[in-house]
Every structure is written in C-alpha cells, then in structure tokens.
Amino acid sequence: MSPLVALVVGLLLGGVVVATVIIRFRSMFGEAPDGVVAGPPEAALARRLVDLMDPAIVVVGVDDAVILANPAARALGIVRGTRLLVPDLLALARASRTGGSRRGDIRLPGDLVGAGPRLVGVHAVRLESGTVRPPGPVALVLQDITEARRVEAVRRDFVANVGHELKTPVGALTLLAEAIEGAADDPEAVQRFAGRIAVEADRLARLVRELIDLSRLQGGEPLPELVPVEVDRVLGEAVDRTRTAARAKQLEIVLGGQHGLVVRGVESQLVTAVTNLLANAVAYSTGSSRVAVGARARSGFAEIAVTDSGIGIPRADRHRVFERFYRVDQSRASSTGGTGLGLAIVKHVASNHGGSVAVWSEEGLGSTFTLRIPLAGTGGQPVADPSAVPQEKVEIERS
C-alpha cells in the first residue's frame, strides 16, 4: 500500500469521532444535497478532505448501506445511492467488521467502470472509538493497481524472455568453443566453427543492443527534444543500412513516395524504426522480389510504408507481432537472425513520437507496415490544419 493510502487510513482512524458526527447529523437531518455538508466545521472539513483525496473511499454502515463515498469512489461506478454494487467489496467490509483490518485485490467489472476491467487494492478498516460501539462502520480505501500489476507481469515476462533468448547464443558459443578445441588439428573445421562463432557473437551483440534501445524507449531515459527531421534523410539512411542484406538475398529495395516531408522527432530513433521495418521485410521475403518503402502526407501525419512480397502473417498473429520476442514462425528465428525485438522497438518509437504503427498482411501475398509520425509545419511546429497537407498517394510496386 502506498504512503498516500496509509495516510488516508490514518486520517480515517484518527478522525473516527468526526465520522461519527457526520453519521449522527445525517441521521438527524437527512442526506444533504450534493456539495453541501451539514454539521459542525470539523465535520465539514473532514468531508472536504476526504472528497479531495485521489484514492476512492467508501464508508459502509452496519447494515451495509453506504454512509459516505467520495467523488473518486462514485467515479468508479461502485456506488449507487446508498448501495455498494460490488459483492466482493461488501464481503471484505463484513470480514473487516468482525475480524479487524483486511486487505485484498478485487477486480471491478468493466461494465461498472466504463473503461475496461480494473484491479484495485482495497484496505478495509473497522472504525472504532469510544463513541461508537462494535460493530461499527467500515472504511474501504481503494487504489487502482491495474497498471502496476500489468507492469509487474510485463517485467516478469521480460526477464524470463531475456533469459531464454540469451541462453541460445551463449550456449552456441560454448559448444562452438569446445568444438574448436576438439578440432585443433583440422584447420578447415576450425575455420568453419570460427565463422559460426562470429555469427552467434553478432547475434548476441545485436540482442544486447536492442535490449538497451528498448529500455531507453520505454522510459528508462527522457525522450530528447523533438526537432524537425527530413523524412527523405530517414528513408535514405535506413535503405543504406539494409541494402547489403537485401543484395545478399537478391532483393531490390525501391524508394518512392512523396518527397520533402518534415516531421517532428528524433532522427536516430526514426532511422532505427524504419531500418527495423526494412530488415524485417528483407528477412521474410523469398526469391527475387522487391521491398518498397515510401512516404506520403495524410491528415497531419507522415505515413511511411514498407511493403514486401514475402510469406505474410497469419490473421491470428497480426495483433501480436509488435510484442517483445514474439515471432510468427519460431523455426525461422535462427535462419533470419532476428531477436524478436525489432517491431517492439518500432512500436515504442511511434508511441514516443505521438504516432502509431499498423500492419496489413495476407499469407502468401506479403505485408505492409505503416509508421505514422506527426508532420511539422513552418518553423518546425506541428501541422495545425490537416487539410493544408498535400494528399498524395504513395506509389508502391508489388512484384
């Protein structure tokens, strides 16, 4: 429980007498209109303090009726009038009333919250004082921990995946070193094993480099100031970085689309993102075909599209291709040399620039990845009027 929640609990426990006054005044004079609190100044001050707190706070009476609920609690949709709508919360309040303080994680249904299911950490505290005989009211302090639990799960998966991915090249290097030692009298075998060591070492270095890049993009370091960046320079640099790999597979990279576009961003990150898209297209293309990359202006964004005529992505896998370490075909991982981090890096680059990335694909026909980055207007400012941006279609040839 965070220090803020601990403070709330302390205030509720320390101010139980004031809470009792509120209850008495409500029973004597009825429910006050919204925004009006009956009672002495101390009661009004306590109610105002509870209303201003971020954690959701609900005070439940001995008959399970809601005596007090601050705006944060009502915003969650868990209170309607004097009813607490979540049975698990009621059960926790009853357990606290008979057994003392209780804690638990409770999932709130999406139809109540209105923004998808939420997970809340709940601290149920029995309010007791010299003026209130047991069993008395119970205060429920709720803190949204959905994101915290999600981050914990992502971190666990990340550590597990990193460990698994590192084992492969490290294990291969160990075996190859042993093979070289055993083949010391065979120069050809030593040369062959040494070449494999170079390949695995390069894969390991690439994995470490991409892990570092991904860590930075996910918030490990603050994003540098966004400045005007020429899209032509980004595409040109990305094509240069990928051309050697494309030629090795007898692939041609075709550069086209609208020229002269300027976006707001970090050039090195944008080059990395487009390079990753091109490298992915090259890796999963077969035969003598083309990989096309082009840009166009549309609705205030520069849309950079990378199209290949490769194997395509099955429909069931399309929504997962941007996950870390996810590969559509695990059996091709070693042959393509991929780390499974390239598209995850693209997603985070797009997010950090206020853009997005999407994919269209059909098995056997190929794929098109589209990176959208906000355009810069005159003086490097974002384009205010999307209609002022020329709408030209990107010409992308498919073989």
Coordinates of C-alpha atoms in Angstrom, one line a residue, residues 44-383:
A44 CA -17.3 19.8 7.0
L45 CA -13.6 20.0 7.0
A46 CA -13.2 16.2 7.3
R47 CA -15.7 15.6 4.5
R48 CA -13.9 18.2 2.3
L49 CA -10.6 16.5 2.9
V50 CA -11.9 13.0 2.0
D51 CA -13.6 14.4 -1.2
L52 CA -10.3 15.9 -2.4
M53 CA -8.3 12.6 -2.0
D54 CA -7.3 10.6 -5.0
P55 CA -7.9 7.1 -3.5
A56 CA -11.6 6.0 -3.6
I57 CA -13.0 6.0 -0.1
V58 CA -16.3 4.4 1.0
V59 CA -17.7 4.2 4.5
V60 CA -20.2 1.3 5.0
G61 CA -22.5 1.1 7.9
V62 CA -23.5 -1.9 10.0
D63 CA -26.5 -2.5 7.6
D64 CA -24.1 -2.5 4.6
A65 CA -25.5 0.9 3.5
V66 CA -23.1 3.4 2.1
I67 CA -22.7 6.2 4.6
L68 CA -20.1 8.2 2.8
A69 CA -18.4 7.9 -0.7
N70 CA -16.0 10.4 -2.1
P71 CA -16.1 11.5 -5.8
A72 CA -13.3 9.1 -6.7
A73 CA -15.4 6.2 -5.5
R74 CA -18.5 7.3 -7.3
A75 CA -16.4 7.8 -10.5
L76 CA -15.5 4.1 -10.4
G77 CA -19.2 3.3 -10.6
I78 CA -19.2 1.1 -7.5
V79 CA -21.7 3.1 -5.5
R80 CA -25.3 3.8 -6.5
G81 CA -27.2 5.8 -3.9
T82 CA -26.6 4.0 -0.6
R83 CA -25.8 0.7 -2.3
L84 CA -22.3 -0.8 -2.8
L85 CA -22.6 -2.6 -6.1
V86 CA -19.6 -5.0 -5.9
P87 CA -20.3 -8.1 -3.8
D88 CA -16.6 -8.7 -3.2
L89 CA -16.2 -5.3 -1.6
L90 CA -19.2 -6.0 0.6
A91 CA -17.7 -9.3 1.7
L92 CA -14.4 -7.6 2.5
A93 CA -16.3 -5.0 4.6
R94 CA -18.2 -7.6 6.5
A95 CA -15.0 -9.6 7.2
S96 CA -13.3 -6.4 8.5
R97 CA -16.3 -5.7 10.7
T98 CA -16.0 -9.0 12.5
G99 CA -12.3 -9.7 12.2
G100 CA -10.5 -6.3 12.1
S101 CA -8.4 -4.8 9.3
R102 CA -8.4 -6.7 6.0
R103 CA -6.6 -6.2 2.7
G104 CA -7.3 -7.7 -0.7
D105 CA -7.1 -7.2 -4.5
I106 CA -10.5 -7.0 -6.2
R107 CA -11.4 -6.9 -9.8
L108 CA -14.0 -4.4 -10.8
P109 CA -16.2 -5.4 -13.9
G110 CA -15.7 -3.3 -17.0
D111 CA -19.4 -2.5 -17.3
L112 CA -19.2 -0.7 -13.9
V113 CA -16.0 1.3 -14.5
G114 CA -16.8 2.0 -18.1
A115 CA -13.1 1.7 -19.3
G116 CA -12.5 -2.0 -19.1
P117 CA -11.9 -4.2 -16.0
R118 CA -9.8 -2.6 -13.3
L119 CA -7.9 -4.2 -10.5
V120 CA -8.0 -2.3 -7.2
G121 CA -6.1 -2.9 -3.9
V122 CA -8.5 -2.5 -1.0
H123 CA -7.8 -1.8 2.6
A124 CA -10.8 -2.4 4.8
V125 CA -10.6 -0.7 8.3
R126 CA -13.1 -1.1 11.1
L127 CA -13.8 2.4 12.6
E128 CA -13.9 2.2 16.3
S129 CA -13.8 4.8 19.0
G130 CA -15.2 5.5 22.5
T131 CA -18.4 6.9 21.0
V132 CA -19.0 4.0 18.6
R133 CA -19.6 0.5 19.9
P134 CA -18.6 -2.5 17.8
P135 CA -19.6 -3.5 15.3
G136 CA -19.2 0.0 13.8
P137 CA -18.8 1.4 10.3
V138 CA -16.1 0.1 8.0
A139 CA -13.9 2.3 5.8
L140 CA -12.9 0.9 2.4
V141 CA -9.8 2.6 0.8
L142 CA -9.4 1.6 -2.9
Q143 CA -6.4 2.3 -5.0
D144 CA -6.2 1.4 -8.7
I145 CA -3.3 -1.0 -9.2
T146 CA -4.2 -2.2 -12.7
E147 CA -1.2 -0.6 -14.3
A148 CA 1.1 -1.6 -11.5
R149 CA 0.1 -5.3 -11.8
R150 CA 0.4 -5.1 -15.6
V151 CA 3.9 -3.6 -15.4
E152 CA 4.9 -6.4 -12.9
A153 CA 3.6 -9.0 -15.3
V154 CA 5.5 -7.4 -18.2
R155 CA 8.6 -7.2 -16.1
R156 CA 8.4 -10.9 -15.2
D157 CA 7.8 -11.9 -18.8
F158 CA 10.6 -9.7 -20.0
V159 CA 13.1 -11.2 -17.6
A160 CA 12.0 -14.7 -18.5
N161 CA 12.2 -14.0 -22.2
V162 CA 15.6 -12.2 -21.9
G163 CA 17.0 -15.2 -20.0
H164 CA 15.7 -17.6 -22.7
E165 CA 16.9 -15.5 -25.6
L166 CA 20.4 -15.1 -24.1
K167 CA 20.8 -18.8 -23.5
T168 CA 20.7 -19.6 -27.2
P169 CA 23.7 -17.6 -28.4
V170 CA 25.6 -18.1 -25.2
G171 CA 25.1 -21.9 -25.3
A172 CA 26.0 -22.0 -29.0
L173 CA 29.2 -20.1 -28.3
T174 CA 30.1 -22.5 -25.6
L175 CA 29.6 -25.5 -27.8
L176 CA 31.5 -24.0 -30.7
A177 CA 34.4 -23.2 -28.5
E178 CA 34.5 -26.8 -27.3
A179 CA 34.3 -27.9 -31.0
I180 CA 37.2 -25.8 -32.0
E181 CA 39.2 -27.2 -29.1
G182 CA 38.5 -30.7 -30.2
A183 CA 39.3 -29.9 -33.9
A184 CA 42.6 -28.2 -33.3
D185 CA 44.3 -30.4 -35.9
D186 CA 41.7 -29.7 -38.6
P187 CA 42.2 -26.2 -40.0
E188 CA 39.0 -26.3 -42.2
A189 CA 36.8 -27.3 -39.2
V190 CA 38.4 -24.6 -37.1
Q191 CA 37.7 -22.0 -39.8
R192 CA 34.1 -23.3 -40.1
F193 CA 33.5 -23.2 -36.3
A194 CA 35.1 -19.8 -36.1
G195 CA 32.7 -18.4 -38.7
R196 CA 29.7 -19.8 -36.7
I197 CA 31.2 -18.1 -33.6
A198 CA 31.3 -14.8 -35.4
V199 CA 27.6 -15.2 -36.4
E200 CA 26.5 -16.1 -32.9
A201 CA 28.6 -13.3 -31.4
D202 CA 26.9 -10.8 -33.8
R203 CA 23.5 -12.1 -32.8
L204 CA 24.3 -11.7 -29.1
A205 CA 25.6 -8.2 -29.6
R206 CA 22.5 -7.3 -31.6
L207 CA 20.3 -8.7 -28.9
V208 CA 22.0 -6.7 -26.2
R209 CA 22.0 -3.5 -28.3
E210 CA 18.2 -3.9 -29.0
L211 CA 17.5 -4.6 -25.3
I212 CA 19.3 -1.4 -24.4
D213 CA 17.4 0.6 -27.1
L214 CA 14.1 -0.8 -25.9
S215 CA 14.8 0.0 -22.3
R216 CA 15.5 3.6 -23.3
L217 CA 12.4 3.9 -25.4
Q218 CA 10.2 2.5 -22.6
G219 CA 11.1 5.3 -20.2
G220 CA 14.5 4.5 -18.9
E221 CA 15.7 7.8 -20.2
P222 CA 13.8 11.0 -21.0
L223 CA 12.9 11.5 -24.7
P224 CA 15.2 14.1 -26.3
E225 CA 13.6 17.3 -27.6
L226 CA 11.7 16.7 -30.8
V227 CA 13.1 18.7 -33.7
P228 CA 12.3 19.0 -37.4
V229 CA 13.5 15.9 -39.3
E230 CA 13.5 15.4 -43.0
V231 CA 11.8 12.1 -43.9
D232 CA 13.9 11.8 -47.1
R233 CA 17.1 11.6 -44.9
V234 CA 15.5 9.0 -42.6
L235 CA 14.5 6.8 -45.5
G236 CA 17.8 7.2 -47.3
E237 CA 19.8 6.2 -44.2
A238 CA 17.5 3.3 -43.5
V239 CA 17.8 2.0 -47.1
D240 CA 21.7 2.3 -46.9
R241 CA 21.8 0.3 -43.7
T242 CA 19.6 -2.5 -45.2
R243 CA 20.9 -2.7 -48.8
T244 CA 23.7 -5.2 -48.1
A245 CA 21.4 -7.7 -46.5
A246 CA 18.9 -7.2 -49.4
R247 CA 21.6 -7.8 -52.1
A248 CA 22.7 -11.0 -50.3
K249 CA 19.1 -12.3 -50.8
Q250 CA 18.9 -10.9 -54.4
L251 CA 16.2 -8.4 -53.3
E252 CA 15.8 -4.9 -54.6
I253 CA 14.8 -2.0 -52.3
V254 CA 12.6 0.5 -54.2
L255 CA 12.4 4.0 -52.7
G256 CA 9.5 6.2 -53.7
G257 CA 6.6 8.3 -52.5
Q258 CA 6.3 12.0 -51.7
H259 CA 9.4 14.0 -51.1
G260 CA 10.1 17.0 -48.9
L261 CA 8.1 15.9 -45.9
V262 CA 9.3 17.1 -42.5
V263 CA 8.3 15.5 -39.2
R264 CA 8.9 16.4 -35.5
G265 CA 11.1 13.8 -33.9
V266 CA 14.5 12.3 -33.0
E267 CA 16.2 11.4 -36.3
S268 CA 18.3 8.5 -34.8
Q269 CA 15.2 6.8 -33.4
L270 CA 13.2 7.2 -36.6
V271 CA 16.1 5.8 -38.7
T272 CA 16.2 2.8 -36.3
A273 CA 12.4 2.3 -36.6
V274 CA 12.4 2.4 -40.5
T275 CA 15.6 0.2 -40.6
N276 CA 13.9 -2.4 -38.4
L277 CA 10.9 -2.4 -40.7
L278 CA 13.1 -2.8 -43.8
A279 CA 15.2 -5.5 -42.1
N280 CA 12.0 -7.4 -41.2
A281 CA 10.8 -7.2 -44.8
V282 CA 14.1 -8.4 -46.2
A283 CA 14.3 -11.3 -43.6
Y284 CA 10.8 -12.6 -44.5
S285 CA 11.0 -12.1 -48.3
T286 CA 11.8 -15.0 -50.5
G287 CA 13.1 -15.3 -54.1
S288 CA 14.0 -12.4 -56.4
S289 CA 11.4 -9.8 -55.4
R290 CA 11.2 -6.2 -54.2
V291 CA 10.9 -4.4 -50.9
A292 CA 9.3 -1.0 -51.4
V293 CA 9.4 2.0 -49.0
G294 CA 7.8 5.3 -49.4
A295 CA 6.2 8.2 -47.6
R296 CA 3.1 10.4 -48.0
A297 CA 1.4 13.2 -46.1
R298 CA -2.0 12.4 -44.7
S299 CA -4.2 14.1 -42.1
G300 CA -1.3 15.9 -40.4
F301 CA 1.0 12.8 -40.3
A302 CA 3.8 11.4 -42.5
E303 CA 2.9 7.8 -43.3
I304 CA 6.0 5.7 -44.0
A305 CA 5.0 2.4 -45.6
V306 CA 7.3 -0.6 -46.0
T307 CA 5.9 -3.3 -48.3
D308 CA 7.2 -6.7 -49.1
S309 CA 6.1 -9.7 -51.1
G310 CA 7.1 -12.3 -48.5
I311 CA 5.4 -15.1 -46.7
G312 CA 2.8 -12.8 -45.0
I313 CA 1.5 -13.0 -41.5
P314 CA -1.4 -15.3 -40.4
R315 CA -4.5 -13.5 -39.2
A316 CA -4.2 -14.9 -35.7
D317 CA -0.7 -13.5 -35.3
R318 CA -1.2 -10.0 -36.6
H319 CA -2.2 -8.4 -33.3
R320 CA 0.9 -9.9 -31.6
V321 CA 3.7 -9.1 -34.0
F322 CA 4.6 -5.9 -32.0
E323 CA 5.1 -7.9 -28.8
R324 CA 8.7 -8.3 -27.5
F325 CA 10.3 -11.6 -28.5
Y326 CA 7.2 -12.7 -30.4
R327 CA 7.9 -14.4 -33.7
V328 CA 5.3 -15.7 -36.1
D329 CA 7.5 -18.7 -37.1
Q330 CA 9.8 -19.7 -34.3
S331 CA 11.5 -22.2 -36.6
R332 CA 12.8 -19.4 -38.8
A333 CA 14.3 -17.5 -35.8
S334 CA 17.8 -18.8 -36.3
S335 CA 17.8 -18.6 -40.1
T336 CA 16.6 -14.9 -40.1
G337 CA 18.9 -14.0 -37.2
G338 CA 16.1 -11.9 -35.7
T339 CA 15.8 -11.2 -32.0
G340 CA 12.1 -10.6 -31.8
L341 CA 12.6 -7.1 -30.6
G342 CA 12.7 -5.1 -33.9
L343 CA 8.9 -4.5 -34.2
A344 CA 8.6 -3.8 -30.5
I345 CA 11.2 -1.0 -30.9
V346 CA 9.2 0.4 -33.8
K347 CA 6.0 0.4 -31.7
H348 CA 7.7 2.4 -28.9
V349 CA 9.4 4.8 -31.3
A350 CA 6.0 5.6 -32.8
S351 CA 4.4 6.0 -29.4
N352 CA 7.1 8.3 -28.1
H353 CA 6.6 10.5 -31.2
G354 CA 2.9 10.7 -30.8
G355 CA 2.3 8.4 -33.7
S356 CA 1.4 4.8 -34.4
V357 CA 2.3 1.7 -36.4
A358 CA -0.1 -0.7 -38.2
V359 CA 0.2 -3.8 -40.3
W360 CA -1.7 -5.2 -43.3
S361 CA -0.8 -8.7 -44.4
E362 CA -2.1 -11.7 -46.2
E363 CA -0.4 -15.1 -46.2
G364 CA 1.5 -15.7 -49.4
L365 CA 1.0 -12.1 -50.6
G366 CA 3.3 -10.2 -48.3
S367 CA 2.9 -7.4 -45.7
T368 CA 2.8 -3.6 -45.4
F369 CA 3.8 -1.9 -42.2
T370 CA 2.8 1.7 -41.9
L371 CA 4.6 4.1 -39.5
R372 CA 2.7 7.4 -38.8
I373 CA 4.6 10.3 -37.4
P374 CA 3.2 13.9 -36.9
L375 CA 4.3 16.3 -39.5
A376 CA 6.0 19.6 -38.7
G377 CA 4.7 22.8 -40.2
T378 CA 6.6 26.0 -40.7
G379 CA 9.1 26.7 -38.0
G380 CA 9.1 23.0 -37.0
Q381 CA 5.7 23.3 -35.3
P382 CA 3.0 20.6 -35.7
V383 CA 0.7 20.9 -38.6

